[in-house]
Structures are given as structure tokens and as C-alpha cells.
Amino acid sequence: MARINDNFQKLPGNYLFSEIARRVAAYRTENPDRELILLGIGDVTRPLPAAVVAAMHRAADEMGQVSTFRGYGPEQGYDFLRETIAQHDFAARGIKIRADEIFISDGAKSDCGNIVDIFAQDNRVAVCDPVYPVYVDTNVMSGRAGEYDPATGKWSNLCYMPCTRENHFIPEVLQKPVDLVYLCFPNNPTGAVATREQLAAWVNYANACGAIILFDAAYEAYITDPAIPHSIYEIPGAETCAIEFRSFSKTAGFTGARCAYTMIPEALVRDGAHLRDLWNRRQCTKFNGVPYVTQMGAAAVYSPEGAQQVRENLDYYRKNAVCIRNGLLAAGLAAFGGENSPYIWVRTPDGMPSWDFFDLLLKQANVVTTPGAGFGPSGEGYIRLTAFGDAEKTAQAVERIRSIL
Amino acid sequence: MARINDNFQKLPGNYLFSEIARRVAAYRTENPDRELILLGIGDVTRPLPAAVVAAMHRAADEMGQVSTFRGYGPEQGYDFLRETIAQHDFAARGIKIRADEIFISDGAKSDCGNIVDIFAQDNRVAVCDPVYPVYVDTNVMSGRAGEYDPATGKWSNLCYMPCTRENHFIPEVLQKPVDLVYLCFPNNPTGAVATREQLAAWVNYANACGAIILFDAAYEAYITDPAIPHSIYEIPGAETCAIEFRSFSKTAGFTGARCAYTMIPEALVRDGAHLRDLWNRRQCTKFNGVPYVTQMGAAAVYSPEGAQQVRENLDYYRKNAVCIRNGLLAAGLAAFGGENSPYIWVRTPDGMPSWDFFDLLLKQANVVTTPGAGFGPSGEGYIRLTAFGDAEKTAQAVERIRSIL
């Protein structure tokens, strides 16, 4: 008799976003005439840059002709894209990441999730609190999280690092050794960014105890402050302790086009094995590469026209972030993030529970947000707003929120 | 100190296809003037159908406009594609598979590999011998295979089902219970197809002992004999014991475009859990869906023009298969498959080891094949040829092989 992976049964039944969808649908059914503004889910709204669309057209045409058709591509991604990324994202910032240390994939979520395949099951895992749920859930599924305690909202085997107003939402370096540390900067959901010194402290910690930092840099393109690192590899020593995840989703509007990339330096070795080789084996066995059309589109992001169009989109969203942050601060709310980040993390008024504030904003302002409690115990008392919406509607949403407070 | 997943270290260092690539590269270096014909790797050579390319163009244009842009799609795939598949691949053949039992993905290899996530680690696994290496390697990585014995070429915890000339390359139903059974028909590498009765025997076995059949139907489009089932779900009772994997790769030339689909019937339950729900949770957590452009291209495969163009491509490859099969039979070799299948499985002459015959064909006929030993112990004494090449070159390759025998 086949038996299932019991760990799946430990996952709480309600996802954060399905519960939000349920409440929104219920409200809509009762109030069909109300126009809701969605600032909850982190999905972009600007179309793909024209240079990307043009490259996809050319690639589709190539795929339709015998002489230029391409079958199976390299599991690691085409060299033209890996080399372009190495040059523009890393060499141009003085970072030594080579093309053969870059793996193209269909999403940072896929890579963040699948990376656990290459690690031993008994590795001890540390996550920020609040946290992007994928880091936790994938470790639950693979048996590293232990048991869930509904009273505390925590898993027994995970090490939680509270990110609060007091520590400016930056986790303090741990006093005890762990094996895997998930860090995400600019942070989802808090919008916090880490300084060079803060990242250096984590790199030193990891190198001292042999931990691996799983560094999610999906939002690095939103950094405007020249003092803030875009990559963990800007920190000396990171090449022996860090894996970095990046994505075209929030940079170039690829949430529906699906392309991301993960860096594993050759120098990253544990138990005598190069993690790059393990990941390569994992990808060659369980993955067959990203569509040629998609990779051609992604490469166009780095062309002069593509880069300019991406900058325009990023500026568009940055203005939304400023609008939300400043508008809510003016309304008397404590708002964080929104600088160097597309996320704004907002304290609920008078210590209101985050799901109550979510309901209040849904019903009275007709604005959909994300309750902070969904990201972990320390997210209680906050909501998350995103800058990825239409500019006019975003401004309208801020006005509506101000008007009901 | 982070520790790696030890199971990765158990995998033999040399992949089958990298060893082939090494030998081919060495020969080319020494003989730069020789033109090699590649009939080894199962990659297609015909371009994408014009209807698919046209649909990709339209979809790329939609992604470039604010009003028609699409961000994150459903992790399970768009309804337009799931419903089209349910109608054309299943309802049209009288099979009750609903759209909500179909999961769109980036590849059958990905799904065959990732499906092990939802099963307990101590499930006992049965595979055909010879076998598509992904079934074995993914179970090695997840700790189900035990230890490798280089002397036998077998893993200690896997149950091998020999597929030989004596049993017409169809595994006999096991006498003992196992938990997971991988079956692939039309088979890779032997080209064998299973009759309704043979599949029914496996379905009865699985339902009797609670096993799950992981049914790889990636090559079903090559079936022309109306008596041969295309889907395991044509067998009554399969909905309570089988997961089926399909792909657009070999049907519509999507090896470089990346789209596949996996069926998990709602009725498939183990340990009180619906496997469909577990897979849905897995995909929602570790996957973010297939590109919209790709899914639009895949849907066009079912349009009248697309279906006609796909039929033409399939006929093209089928003629190659007949050419290879008949040519090698006429040359006095024992050739199997190549009917209802794009693979031809050829016995080496005089019991020659398969790597020796591979070398002979490489050096004397300048034809690249795949040595059967690479697919498992029972593959020794065979080579695999594929029908996916250029027609003229395929005929030339057959002539070359005949001339040296």
C-alpha cells in the first residue's frame, strides 16, 4: 500500500492568500456595486517591456523554422543569458560571479522551494518572523520543521528570528549555530533593507559556523540608495556561505512570463561536495530548462531599450511606494519600508489585530491588503501593502484609507 | 555546519548522455571531416507548428499591453488549456478526466521527478529494466533506492522488472506487493506498447495491493493501432490507482518550448488523503505555473490547423521509424519497436556489448546511437535509435549501418 508523505498533512489547511480570496469573494457577493482596489498580492500590473515582447516574437519565429528551431536547451539555461546576467548584474558591480555559477529557472519560488532537495533532512533552519511562507512550507514538506503549535503559530524545529520595530525589522545575528538561514532583502513583507555591515555580520556568522545563507534578492532592483548592497556577494566571504536567488518577476514584469536565476559559487563546499554540482545534478534530473522564447525575452531586459523600459516601470512602482508610505504616514499610521522596496509594512491603529484591520479596510475603504499575521507571529499588528498597482488606483486607495481613519 | 543530502553522493558520476557526448566529441576531434548523424538523443527536429507560433505571437502581444497583460497565472495552469485537454485528450476518447484533475507543468521530466515529494520515503518502488533513468535517479536522491551495486548495475531497494525479448519487453505483473510502480508505454527505450489486457492486469494488481502506478504516456501520440490504449484511464479502475504524465514535447515539438501535463483523478486516495490535493499543495508551494505565452501555444495544438500540422509532424517521424525498423531488419538485425512508437530497440549482432556496438556505429558508420546498457542491466546487448531526425539523414544513417554489417 502506497503511503503519502505525512509532512504534507501537518500543513495548516488555510493558506494566507486563499483566506484573503475567500473574504474578498464574500464581500463582493454582498456588495456587487463596490469597486475594490487590490494592494494585497505582490503581482505586477505594468505590461512586459516592448523590447522583451519584440525578442519573444523573434524567438517564436526562430522556433517555427527548421533552420533555426531549437529543441532541448541546456538545463542550466542558455549561455547567452547566463553570460549577460554575469556581466550586467555582477561584473558591472565588481562582483565575481561567473556564468557557470548561474542557473536559469522558471521562478525564484521554484528555486527557493527546490533548493532543500540538496540538503540533509536534519539540518536546522532559521527564518525571519514575519517570513515569506514558501521558506517555511517547503521545509515542513521535507520534514525539517517538526510540529506546528497553533497557539504560538510556530513550528517546533524552526528557529524564528523576530523582525520588529525595535530591531528595525533586521534580524540580529544568532548566538547559536544553525545550518540554513533564509534572508530576504529588500524584505518581503516588511520592506526593510540590510546595510553592508548587517549583511557582513551574517556572512561572518555563517562562515564561522558553516551555515548556508539562502539569500532571496528578488526585490534588489528597487534599491536606489547606493550604500545598500544589491547582492550578498558584495560582502567578502559570501562565496563560501551563500546561495542567492533573483527573478525577472518584479524587475521586468515576468510574473506571468516565468524566469528567474540562482547563483551558487564554485567555492561553496560542504561535506566535501560542491553545492553547485549538487544543484546541477538536481536540475539535470528534475528540470529541463526554461523555454527558449522566455530566455530570449529575459536577455532583452539587458538591451539598451529593454533596460530603459524596465527603469520606467520601476520608477512607476517606486512612485506608488512613496505615495502609499507618505500618504499613510500623513494619516497618522506608522508605515515602514517603501524606500528601496516595493512593500510597505503598516502598523495597525491602536494595536488592532491584523485580520480586523484587514476587514476594516476591505469593508470601509474597499482596499484589499495582506494581514501581517499571515506571515508569522511577529507580523501580528501589521498589514502589508504593495506598490505594484495602477498609479491612479493606488492614490485613490490611500485617500480612501485616510478618509476612514 | 550545513550538511548535504548524502543520497546525491550515491549517484554514479557518469551520466549516460554525458558519456556519449564525451565519446562523440573525442571522435570529432580526431575526425573533423566526418559528418555524424545523430539518432541517439530523443530530441525532435521539426519546427513548432505554424498555428503554435501564431498563438505565441498573439500571447506575447497581449503581455505587452496594459489592458491584456497577465501576471501570475494559476499554478495548476489556465482553465482554457486544462479544459481543452480534458475535452480533446480524454472526453473525446470516452475517458472521464476532468479539467480540475489536470495540472499543467513545464515538463513531464519535472513532474515525474517532483511527484516523489508527495510519497513517504519508505515506499517500495518498482521500475522496468531497461528504464528511463529519471525514475531511478529521483528515487535515489530522495532516499528510496538504497545502495548501488556496480557489479549488477542495480540499487538494493528497487524492484527491477526485466523487459526482455522473451516477454516482448512488457513487464510481468509482480507476485509481491510494492508501493509505487513506474510504467511507460509506448516505452522508452524499447518502443514496446502494452495492450488493454496487459494494462488491465497492472491496474488490477495496483488496486489489489494499494500500489500507485506512475504512468508515463509521453509518447502516446505515436500510437496508430486502434486497439492500443493511449491512456491508463481507458482501463476501468485506473482512477483509483494511477497518475498519468503527458507532454507536448514529442507530440508538437515542445522540447524547447516546455509544456506538459499530469493527471491525478479525484478518486485517487491513500492514507485518507486525496493525492490530487497533495500535488496541488506541492505545486502551489514550489511552482508558479507555466508561461502564458507557452500555454497559449499549447492550446493552439488542438485548433484545427494546429492538429493538422501536428499530424504532419507525427507522420514525418513515423516514416523515419518505419525506415529505421525495416532497414535494420533487412540488414539482418533484430529490431523492435518503431510501430506505435518513435523508438527502435535493436539487438547488437553476435551478442556484442552495447557500448562496443555504439563505438562501432560511431566510428565505422558515423551514426550516434544510445547504448542499451545505459538504461539498465537488461538493456545490455541492445542499442536505441530514435525517429526524431531529419528524414533524409535518417535514411542515410540506415544505409551506412547496413553497409558495415
Tab-separated table of C-alpha atoms in Angstrom, chain B residues 35 64 69 118 139 152 158 187 191 217 256 268 270 296 315 321 347 352 391:
chain	number	residue	atom	x	y	z
B	35	GLU	CA	29.641	14.157	-40.855
B	64	GLY	CA	2.865	43.851	-23.913
B	69	PHE	CA	-1.298	41.876	-19.580
B	118	ILE	CA	4.179	13.584	-2.065
B	139	ASN	CA	14.263	7.993	-6.062
B	152	THR	CA	24.902	-5.730	-11.065
B	158	LEU	CA	14.481	-1.002	-6.024
B	187	ASN	CA	8.061	2.542	-23.844
B	191	GLY	CA	9.423	1.092	-28.103
B	217	ALA	CA	2.373	8.385	-21.611
B	256	GLY	CA	12.463	23.665	-26.306
B	268	LEU	CA	-7.027	8.572	-6.002
B	270	ARG	CA	-4.126	6.937	0.133
B	296	MET	CA	-1.419	29.737	-25.447
B	315	ASP	CA	3.672	11.219	-39.834
B	321	ALA	CA	10.625	4.895	-37.569
B	347	ARG	CA	19.799	-6.194	-30.639
B	352	MET	CA	28.281	-7.688	-28.820
B	391	ALA	CA	14.230	12.112	-42.905
